[in-house]
Tab-separated table of C-alpha atoms and ligand atoms in Angstrom:
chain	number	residue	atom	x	y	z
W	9	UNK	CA	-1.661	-0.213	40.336
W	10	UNK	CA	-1.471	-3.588	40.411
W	11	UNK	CA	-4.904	-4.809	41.745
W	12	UNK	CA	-8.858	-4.075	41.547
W	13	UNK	CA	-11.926	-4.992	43.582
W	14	UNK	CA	-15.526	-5.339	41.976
W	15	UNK	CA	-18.590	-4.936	44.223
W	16	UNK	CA	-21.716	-5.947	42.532
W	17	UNK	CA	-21.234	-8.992	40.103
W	18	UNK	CA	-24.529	-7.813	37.842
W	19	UNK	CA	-24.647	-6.820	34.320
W	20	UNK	CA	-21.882	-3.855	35.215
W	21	UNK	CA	-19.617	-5.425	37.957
W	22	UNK	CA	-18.979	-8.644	35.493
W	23	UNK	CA	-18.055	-6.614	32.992
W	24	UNK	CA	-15.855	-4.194	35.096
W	25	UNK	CA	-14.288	-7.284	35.559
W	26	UNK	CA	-14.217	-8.629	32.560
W	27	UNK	CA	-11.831	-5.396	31.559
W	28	UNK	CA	-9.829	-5.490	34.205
W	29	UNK	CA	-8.907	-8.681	33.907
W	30	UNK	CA	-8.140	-8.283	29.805
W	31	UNK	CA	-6.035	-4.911	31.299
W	32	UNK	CA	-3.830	-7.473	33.064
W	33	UNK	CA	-5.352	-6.577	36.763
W	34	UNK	CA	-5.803	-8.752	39.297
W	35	UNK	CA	-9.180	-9.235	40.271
W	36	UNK	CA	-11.417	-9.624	43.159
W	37	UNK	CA	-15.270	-9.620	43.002
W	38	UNK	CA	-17.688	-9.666	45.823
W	39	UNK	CA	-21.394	-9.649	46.097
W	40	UNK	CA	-23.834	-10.198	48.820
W	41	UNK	CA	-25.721	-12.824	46.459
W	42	UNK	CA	-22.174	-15.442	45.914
W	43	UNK	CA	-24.523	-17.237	42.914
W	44	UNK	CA	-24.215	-13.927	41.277
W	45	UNK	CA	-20.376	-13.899	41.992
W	46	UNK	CA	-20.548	-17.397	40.507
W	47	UNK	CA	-22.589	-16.301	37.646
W	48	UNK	CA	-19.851	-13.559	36.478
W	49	UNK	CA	-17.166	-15.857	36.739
W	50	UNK	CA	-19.197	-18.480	34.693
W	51	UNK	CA	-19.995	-15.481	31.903
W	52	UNK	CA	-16.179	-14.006	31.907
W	53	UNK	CA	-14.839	-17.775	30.988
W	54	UNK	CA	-17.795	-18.016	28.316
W	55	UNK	CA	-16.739	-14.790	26.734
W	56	UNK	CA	-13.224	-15.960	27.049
W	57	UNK	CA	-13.849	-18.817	25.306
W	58	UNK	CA	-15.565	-17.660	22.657
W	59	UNK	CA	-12.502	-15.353	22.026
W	60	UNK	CA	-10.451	-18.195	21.609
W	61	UNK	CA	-12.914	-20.258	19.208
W	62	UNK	CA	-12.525	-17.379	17.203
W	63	UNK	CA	-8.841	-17.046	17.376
W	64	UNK	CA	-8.834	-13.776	18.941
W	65	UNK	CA	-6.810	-14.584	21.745
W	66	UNK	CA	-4.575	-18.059	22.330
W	67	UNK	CA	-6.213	-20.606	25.005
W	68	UNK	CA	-2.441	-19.355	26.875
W	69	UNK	CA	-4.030	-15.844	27.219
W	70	UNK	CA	-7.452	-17.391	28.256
W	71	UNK	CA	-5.676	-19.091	30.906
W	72	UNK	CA	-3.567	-15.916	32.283
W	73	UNK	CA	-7.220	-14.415	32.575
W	74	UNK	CA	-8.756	-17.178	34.526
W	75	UNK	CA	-5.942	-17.239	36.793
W	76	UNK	CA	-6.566	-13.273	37.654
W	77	UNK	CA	-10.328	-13.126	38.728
W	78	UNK	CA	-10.876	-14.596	42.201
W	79	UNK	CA	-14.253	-14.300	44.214
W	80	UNK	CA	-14.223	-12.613	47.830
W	81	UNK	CA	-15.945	-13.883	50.552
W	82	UNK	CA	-15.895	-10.276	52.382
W	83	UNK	CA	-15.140	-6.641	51.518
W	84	UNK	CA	-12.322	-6.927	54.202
W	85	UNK	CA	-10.762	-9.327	51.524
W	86	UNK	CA	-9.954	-6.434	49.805
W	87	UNK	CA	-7.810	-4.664	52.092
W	88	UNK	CA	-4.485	-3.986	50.487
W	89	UNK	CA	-6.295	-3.353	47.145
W	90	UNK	CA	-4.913	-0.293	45.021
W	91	UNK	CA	-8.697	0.443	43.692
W	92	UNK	CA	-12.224	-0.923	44.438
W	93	UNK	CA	-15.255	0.127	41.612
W	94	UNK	CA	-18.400	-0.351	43.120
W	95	UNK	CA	-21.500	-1.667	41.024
W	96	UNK	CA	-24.144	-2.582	43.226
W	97	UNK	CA	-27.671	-1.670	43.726
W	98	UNK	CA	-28.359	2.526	42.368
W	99	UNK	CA	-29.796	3.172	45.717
W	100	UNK	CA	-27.903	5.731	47.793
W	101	UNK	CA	-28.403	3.897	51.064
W	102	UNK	CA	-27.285	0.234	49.751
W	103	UNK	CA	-23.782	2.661	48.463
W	104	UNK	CA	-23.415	4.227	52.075
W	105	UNK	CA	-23.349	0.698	53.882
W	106	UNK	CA	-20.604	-0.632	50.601
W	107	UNK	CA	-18.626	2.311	50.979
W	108	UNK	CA	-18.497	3.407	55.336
W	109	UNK	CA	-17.740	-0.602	55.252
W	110	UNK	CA	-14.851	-0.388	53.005
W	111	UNK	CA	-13.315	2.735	54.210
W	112	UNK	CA	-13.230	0.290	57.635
W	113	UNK	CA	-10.857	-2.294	56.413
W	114	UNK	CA	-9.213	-0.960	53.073
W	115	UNK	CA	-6.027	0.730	53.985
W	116	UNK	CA	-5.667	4.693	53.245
W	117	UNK	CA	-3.913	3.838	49.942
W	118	UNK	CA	-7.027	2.718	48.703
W	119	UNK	CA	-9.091	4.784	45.729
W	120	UNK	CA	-12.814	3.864	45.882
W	121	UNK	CA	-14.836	4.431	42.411
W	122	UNK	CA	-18.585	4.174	42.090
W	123	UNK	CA	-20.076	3.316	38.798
W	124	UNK	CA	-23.663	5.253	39.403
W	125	UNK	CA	-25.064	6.890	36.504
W	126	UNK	CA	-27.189	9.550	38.877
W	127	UNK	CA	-25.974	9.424	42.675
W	128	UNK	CA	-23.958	12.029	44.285
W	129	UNK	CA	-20.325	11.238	44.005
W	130	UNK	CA	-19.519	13.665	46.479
W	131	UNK	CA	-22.194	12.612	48.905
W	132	UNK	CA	-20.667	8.851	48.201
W	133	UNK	CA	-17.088	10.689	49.254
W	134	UNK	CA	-18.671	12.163	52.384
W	135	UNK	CA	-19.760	8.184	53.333
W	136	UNK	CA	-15.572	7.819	53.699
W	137	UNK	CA	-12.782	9.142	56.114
W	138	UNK	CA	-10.826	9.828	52.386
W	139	UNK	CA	-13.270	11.768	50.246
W	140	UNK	CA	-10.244	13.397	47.975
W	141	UNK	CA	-9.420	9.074	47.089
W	142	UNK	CA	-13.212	8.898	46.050
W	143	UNK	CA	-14.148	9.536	42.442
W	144	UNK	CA	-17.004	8.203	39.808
W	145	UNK	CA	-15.892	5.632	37.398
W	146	UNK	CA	-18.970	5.052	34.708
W	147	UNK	CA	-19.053	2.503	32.843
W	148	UNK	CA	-21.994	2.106	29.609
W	149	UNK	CA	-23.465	-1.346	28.791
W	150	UNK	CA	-22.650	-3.728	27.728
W	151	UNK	CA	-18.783	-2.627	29.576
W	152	UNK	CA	-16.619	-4.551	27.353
W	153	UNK	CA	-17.948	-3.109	23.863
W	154	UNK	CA	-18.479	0.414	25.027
W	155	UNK	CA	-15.218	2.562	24.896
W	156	UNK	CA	-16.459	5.521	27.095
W	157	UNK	CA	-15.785	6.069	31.127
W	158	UNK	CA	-16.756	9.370	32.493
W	159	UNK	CA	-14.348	9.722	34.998
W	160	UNK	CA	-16.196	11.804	37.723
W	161	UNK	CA	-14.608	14.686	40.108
W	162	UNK	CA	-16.417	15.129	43.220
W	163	UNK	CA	-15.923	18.490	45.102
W	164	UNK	CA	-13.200	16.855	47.277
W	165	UNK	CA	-11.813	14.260	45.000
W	166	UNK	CA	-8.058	14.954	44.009
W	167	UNK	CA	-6.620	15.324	40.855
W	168	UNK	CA	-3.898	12.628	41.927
W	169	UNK	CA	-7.118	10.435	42.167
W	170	UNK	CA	-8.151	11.437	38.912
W	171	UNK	CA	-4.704	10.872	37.348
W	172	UNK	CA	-5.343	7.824	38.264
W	173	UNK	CA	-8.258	6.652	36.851
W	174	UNK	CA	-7.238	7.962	33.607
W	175	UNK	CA	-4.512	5.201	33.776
W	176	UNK	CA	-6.333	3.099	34.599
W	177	UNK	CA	-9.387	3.757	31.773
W	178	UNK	CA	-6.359	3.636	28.958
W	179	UNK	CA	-5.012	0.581	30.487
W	180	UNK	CA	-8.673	-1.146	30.039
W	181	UNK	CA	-8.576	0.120	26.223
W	182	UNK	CA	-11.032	2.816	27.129
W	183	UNK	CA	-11.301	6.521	26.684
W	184	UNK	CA	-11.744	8.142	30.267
W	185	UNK	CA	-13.615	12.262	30.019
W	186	UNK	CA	-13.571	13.635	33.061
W	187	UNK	CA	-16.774	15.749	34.472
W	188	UNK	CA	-17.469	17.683	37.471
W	189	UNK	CA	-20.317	15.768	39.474
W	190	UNK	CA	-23.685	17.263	37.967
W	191	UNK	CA	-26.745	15.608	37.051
W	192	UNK	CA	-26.349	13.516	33.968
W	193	UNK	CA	-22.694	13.963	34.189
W	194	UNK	CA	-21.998	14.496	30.292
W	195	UNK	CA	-23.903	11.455	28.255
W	196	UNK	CA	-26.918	11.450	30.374
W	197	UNK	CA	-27.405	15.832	30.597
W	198	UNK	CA	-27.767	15.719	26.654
W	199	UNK	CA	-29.344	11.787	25.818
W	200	UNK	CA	-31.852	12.047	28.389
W	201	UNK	CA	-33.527	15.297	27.527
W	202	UNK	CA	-32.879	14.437	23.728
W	203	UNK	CA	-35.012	11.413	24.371
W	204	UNK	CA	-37.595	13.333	26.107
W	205	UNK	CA	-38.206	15.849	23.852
W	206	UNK	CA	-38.432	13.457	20.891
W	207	UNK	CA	-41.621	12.208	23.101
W	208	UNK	CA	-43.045	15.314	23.392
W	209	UNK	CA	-42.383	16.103	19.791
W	210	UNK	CA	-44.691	12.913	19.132
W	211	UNK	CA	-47.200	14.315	21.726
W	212	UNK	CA	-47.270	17.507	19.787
W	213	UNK	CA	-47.789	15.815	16.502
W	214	UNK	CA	-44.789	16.928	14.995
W	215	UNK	CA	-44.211	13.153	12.698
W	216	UNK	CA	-44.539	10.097	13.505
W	217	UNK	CA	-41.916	7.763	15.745
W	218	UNK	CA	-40.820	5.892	12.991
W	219	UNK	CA	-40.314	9.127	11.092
W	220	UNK	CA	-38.435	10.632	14.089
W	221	UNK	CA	-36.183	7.588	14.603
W	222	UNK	CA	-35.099	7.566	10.862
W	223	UNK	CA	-34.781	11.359	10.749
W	224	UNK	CA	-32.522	11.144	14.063
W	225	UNK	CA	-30.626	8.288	12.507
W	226	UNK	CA	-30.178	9.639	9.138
W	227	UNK	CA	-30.010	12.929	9.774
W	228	UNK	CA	-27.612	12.737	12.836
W	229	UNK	CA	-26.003	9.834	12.445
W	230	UNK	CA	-27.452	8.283	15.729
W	231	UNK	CA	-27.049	4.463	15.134
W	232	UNK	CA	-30.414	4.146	16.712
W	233	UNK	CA	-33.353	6.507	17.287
W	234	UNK	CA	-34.682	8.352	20.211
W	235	UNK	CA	-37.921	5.765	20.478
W	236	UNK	CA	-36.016	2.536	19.852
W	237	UNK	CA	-33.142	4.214	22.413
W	238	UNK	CA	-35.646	4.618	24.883
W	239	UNK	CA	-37.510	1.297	24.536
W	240	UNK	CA	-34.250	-0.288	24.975
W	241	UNK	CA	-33.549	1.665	28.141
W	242	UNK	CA	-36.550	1.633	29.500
W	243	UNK	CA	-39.389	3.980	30.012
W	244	UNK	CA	-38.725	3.332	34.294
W	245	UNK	CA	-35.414	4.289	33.265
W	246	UNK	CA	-36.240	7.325	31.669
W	247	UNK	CA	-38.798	8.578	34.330
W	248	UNK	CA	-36.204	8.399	36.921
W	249	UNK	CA	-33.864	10.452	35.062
W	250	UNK	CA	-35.883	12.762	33.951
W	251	UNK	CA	-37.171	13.752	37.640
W	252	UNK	CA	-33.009	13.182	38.759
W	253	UNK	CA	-32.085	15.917	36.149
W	254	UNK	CA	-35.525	18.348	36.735
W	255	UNK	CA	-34.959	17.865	40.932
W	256	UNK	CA	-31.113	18.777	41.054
W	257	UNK	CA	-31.398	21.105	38.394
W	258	UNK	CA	-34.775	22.989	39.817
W	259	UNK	CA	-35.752	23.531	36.402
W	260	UNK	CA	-39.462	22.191	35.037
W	261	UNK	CA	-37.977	22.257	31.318
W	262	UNK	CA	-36.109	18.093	32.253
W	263	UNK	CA	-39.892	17.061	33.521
W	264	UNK	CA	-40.915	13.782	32.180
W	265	UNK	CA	-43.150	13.641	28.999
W	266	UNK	CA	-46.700	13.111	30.218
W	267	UNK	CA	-47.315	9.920	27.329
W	268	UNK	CA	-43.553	8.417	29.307
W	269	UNK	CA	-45.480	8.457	32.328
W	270	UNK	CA	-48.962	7.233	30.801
W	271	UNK	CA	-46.890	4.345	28.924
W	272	UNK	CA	-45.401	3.348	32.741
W	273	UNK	CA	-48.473	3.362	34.133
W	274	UNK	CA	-49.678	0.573	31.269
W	275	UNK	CA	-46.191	-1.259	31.787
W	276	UNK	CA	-45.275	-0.295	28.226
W	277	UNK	CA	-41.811	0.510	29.506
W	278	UNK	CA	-40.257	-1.009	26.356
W	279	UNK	CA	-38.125	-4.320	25.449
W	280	UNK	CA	-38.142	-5.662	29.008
W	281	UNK	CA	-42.106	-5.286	29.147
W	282	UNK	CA	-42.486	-6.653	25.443
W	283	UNK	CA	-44.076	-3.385	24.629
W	284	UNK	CA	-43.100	0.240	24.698
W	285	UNK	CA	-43.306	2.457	21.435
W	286	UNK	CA	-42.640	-0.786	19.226
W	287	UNK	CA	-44.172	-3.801	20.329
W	288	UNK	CA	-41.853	-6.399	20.424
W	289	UNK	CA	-44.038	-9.309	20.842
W	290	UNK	CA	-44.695	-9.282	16.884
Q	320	NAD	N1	-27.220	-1.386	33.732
Q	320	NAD	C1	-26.750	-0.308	33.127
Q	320	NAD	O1	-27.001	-0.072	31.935
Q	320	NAD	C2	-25.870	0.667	33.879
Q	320	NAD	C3	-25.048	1.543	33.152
Q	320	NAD	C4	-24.182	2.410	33.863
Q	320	NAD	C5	-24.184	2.397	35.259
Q	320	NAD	N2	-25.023	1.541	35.927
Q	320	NAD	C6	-24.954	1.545	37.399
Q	320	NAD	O2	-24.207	0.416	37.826
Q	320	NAD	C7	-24.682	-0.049	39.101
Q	320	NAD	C8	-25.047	-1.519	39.001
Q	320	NAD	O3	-26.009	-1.693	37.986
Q	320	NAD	P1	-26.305	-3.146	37.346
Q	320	NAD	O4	-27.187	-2.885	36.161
Q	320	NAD	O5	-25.047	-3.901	37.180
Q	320	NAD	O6	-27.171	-3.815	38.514
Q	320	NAD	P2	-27.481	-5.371	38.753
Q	320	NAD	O7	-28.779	-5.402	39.473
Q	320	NAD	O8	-27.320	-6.148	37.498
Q	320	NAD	O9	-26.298	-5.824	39.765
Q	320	NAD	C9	-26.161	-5.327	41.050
Q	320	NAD	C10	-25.475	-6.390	41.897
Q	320	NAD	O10	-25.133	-5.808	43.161
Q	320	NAD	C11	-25.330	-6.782	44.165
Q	320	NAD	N3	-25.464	-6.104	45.451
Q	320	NAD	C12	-26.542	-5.449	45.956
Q	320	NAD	N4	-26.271	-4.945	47.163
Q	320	NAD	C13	-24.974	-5.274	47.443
Q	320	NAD	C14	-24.099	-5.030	48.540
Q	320	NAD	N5	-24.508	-4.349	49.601
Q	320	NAD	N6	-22.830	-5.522	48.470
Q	320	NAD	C15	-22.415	-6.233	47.390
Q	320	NAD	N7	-23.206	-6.501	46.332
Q	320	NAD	C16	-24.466	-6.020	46.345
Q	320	NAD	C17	-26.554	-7.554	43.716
Q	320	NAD	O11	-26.603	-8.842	44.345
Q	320	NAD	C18	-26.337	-7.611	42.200
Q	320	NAD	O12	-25.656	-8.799	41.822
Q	320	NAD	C19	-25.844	0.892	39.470
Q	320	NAD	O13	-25.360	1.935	40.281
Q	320	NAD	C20	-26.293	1.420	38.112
Q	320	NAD	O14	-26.941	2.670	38.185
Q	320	NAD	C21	-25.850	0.673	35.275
C-alpha cells in the first residue's frame, strides 16, 4: 500500500493525515469546504514545524512530508488509491453520498474505511458494490497523540481487508484492536455507560463530582474523571450515545441520565458551552 485518501479535512481527517503522511504514505485530502482542505494543510506544516524547532525531526524529513500531502479537487482524484478513510460529517446520509460516489470512480482494488464512532459499518458497506473491501478505521482525538484504532469488521468485510488495516495501523505507529460492528464498538460500550452512571451516582447522592472524579482517578487510575471526561466531550455528545447504545441495544439500562439531559436543555454541555459540571468561565 503505497497511497491514502482523506475525506473530511476537520479535526479527524487532518490528523488522519497528519499520520499517514509521518507513516511515509502518500496523501490526498478532499473536502467539500477547500478552506478546510487549506486549513489542514496549513495545521500539518505548523505541527511539522514545531517538530523541527524542537529537533525532533530534521527540516529534510519536514520536507519529505510536505512533498506527500496534496489536496484533491474531486473524489474521482482518488481513483487508483490503495485506501480511502473517510472523516466527514457523523450523519449516515452525508456517508452514503461519500461512499456510493467513491465506489463510482475508485477502482475494485480500492479498501474504503470510515472513521464513525456510532454508524453502521455494515450499512456503510451495503452503500458499495464491494462491501467485503469496507471496514471501520477509528481514530480518538487528538489522532496523532492517541495510539488506539479500533479496526472494525462489518458482517461482510474480509479478513484480507482487515489484514490490511492492521498494516496499515502499525505502519502509522498505532495499535489497531479489531471489533465486530456493535454499538460502542469496544471504547465507547464501556466509557459511555461508565460516564453515565457516574451521573446518576451524583443524582442519587452517592458523593460529590469532585469526590467521584478523584476517586475514579485515584482509585482507577483514569487520568481524568468521569465529570471532567464528560465536560470535555460534551454533554450533546453524551446524549447521543447514550440513546445510540440504549436504541441498538433495546435495553433501557444505556438511557441517558435525566440531570445529562436537564444540563442540555440549559446549554451546560461542558467546555465548548463554558459550563457543564465545572464552570469554566472562572
Ligand atoms: N471529533 C472526535 O473526537 C471524533 C473522534 C472519533 C471519530 N470521529 C468521527 O470522525 C468523523 C469526522 O469528525 P470531525 O470531528 O473531524 O468532524 P469535523 O466537523 O471537524 O470535520 C468534518 C469535515 O467533513 C467535511 N465534509 C462534510 N461533508 C462532506 C462531504 N460530503 N465530502 C467531503 N467532505 C465533507 C466538512 O467540510 C468538515 O471539514 C465523524 O464521523 C465523527 O463521528 C470524531
Amino acid at each position: 500500500m503505497i497511497n491514502i485518501g482523506v475525506i473530511g479535512a476537520g479535526a479527524m481527517g487532518s490528523g488522519i493525515a497528519q499520520v499517514a503522511a509521518e507513516a511515509g504514505y502518500g496523501v490526498l485530502i478532499f473536502d467539500v469546504d477547500p478552506n478546510a482542505s487549506e486549513k489542514a494543510l496549513g495545521k500539518l506544516q505548523k505541527n511539522w514545524q514545531k517538530a523541527v524547532d524542537k529537533e525532533k525531526i530534521n527540516p529534510e524529513e519536514m520536507q519529505k512530508r510536505v512533498a506527500l500531502v496534496r489536496v484533491a479537487s474531486d473524489l474521482a482524484d482518488l481513483k487508483d488509491f490503495d485506501l480511502v478513510i473517510e472523516a466527514v460529517a457523523e450523519n449516515q446520509e452525508v456517508k452514503k453520498s461519500v461512499f456510493s460516489r467513491l465506489d463510482e470512480v475508485c477502482t475494485e482494488k480500492t479498501i474504503f474505511a470510515s472513521n464513525t464512532s456510532s454508524l453502521s459499518i455494515t450499512e456503510i458497506g451495503s452503500f458499495t458494490n464491494r462491501p467485503d473491501k469496507v471496514a471501520g478505521m477509528h481514530f480518538f482525538n487528538p489522532v496523532p497523540v492517541m495510539k488506539l484504532i479500533e479496526i472494525i469488521k462489518g458482517l461482510a468485510t474480509s479478513e484480507e481487508t482487515i489484514d490490511a488495516l492492521k498494516v496499515v495501523a502499525a505502519k502509522m505507529k498505532k495499535v489497531g484492536v479489531v471489533a465486530n460492528d456493535t454499538p460502542g464498538f469496544i471504547v465507547n460500550r464501556l466509557l459511555v455507560p461508565l460516564c453515565n452512571e457516574a451521573i446518576k451516582m451524583l443524582e442519587a447522592g452517592v458523593a460529590s463530582l469532585e469526590d467521584i472524579d478523584t476517586a475514579m482517578k485515584l482509585g482507577a487510575n483514569w487520568p481524568m474523571g468521569p465529570f471532567e471526561l464528560s465536560d470535555l466531550v460534551g454533554l450533546d455528545v453524551h446524549i447521543g450515545a447514550t440513546a445510540g447504545l440504549e436504541r441498538e441495544l433495546n435495553d433501557s439500562h444505556y438511557a441517558c441520565a435525566r440531570l445529562a439531559r436537564q444540563m442540555y436543555r440549559a446549554n451546560r454541555l461542558g467546555r465548548k458551552t463554558g459550563k457543564g459540571f465545572y464552570d469554566y468561565n472562572k
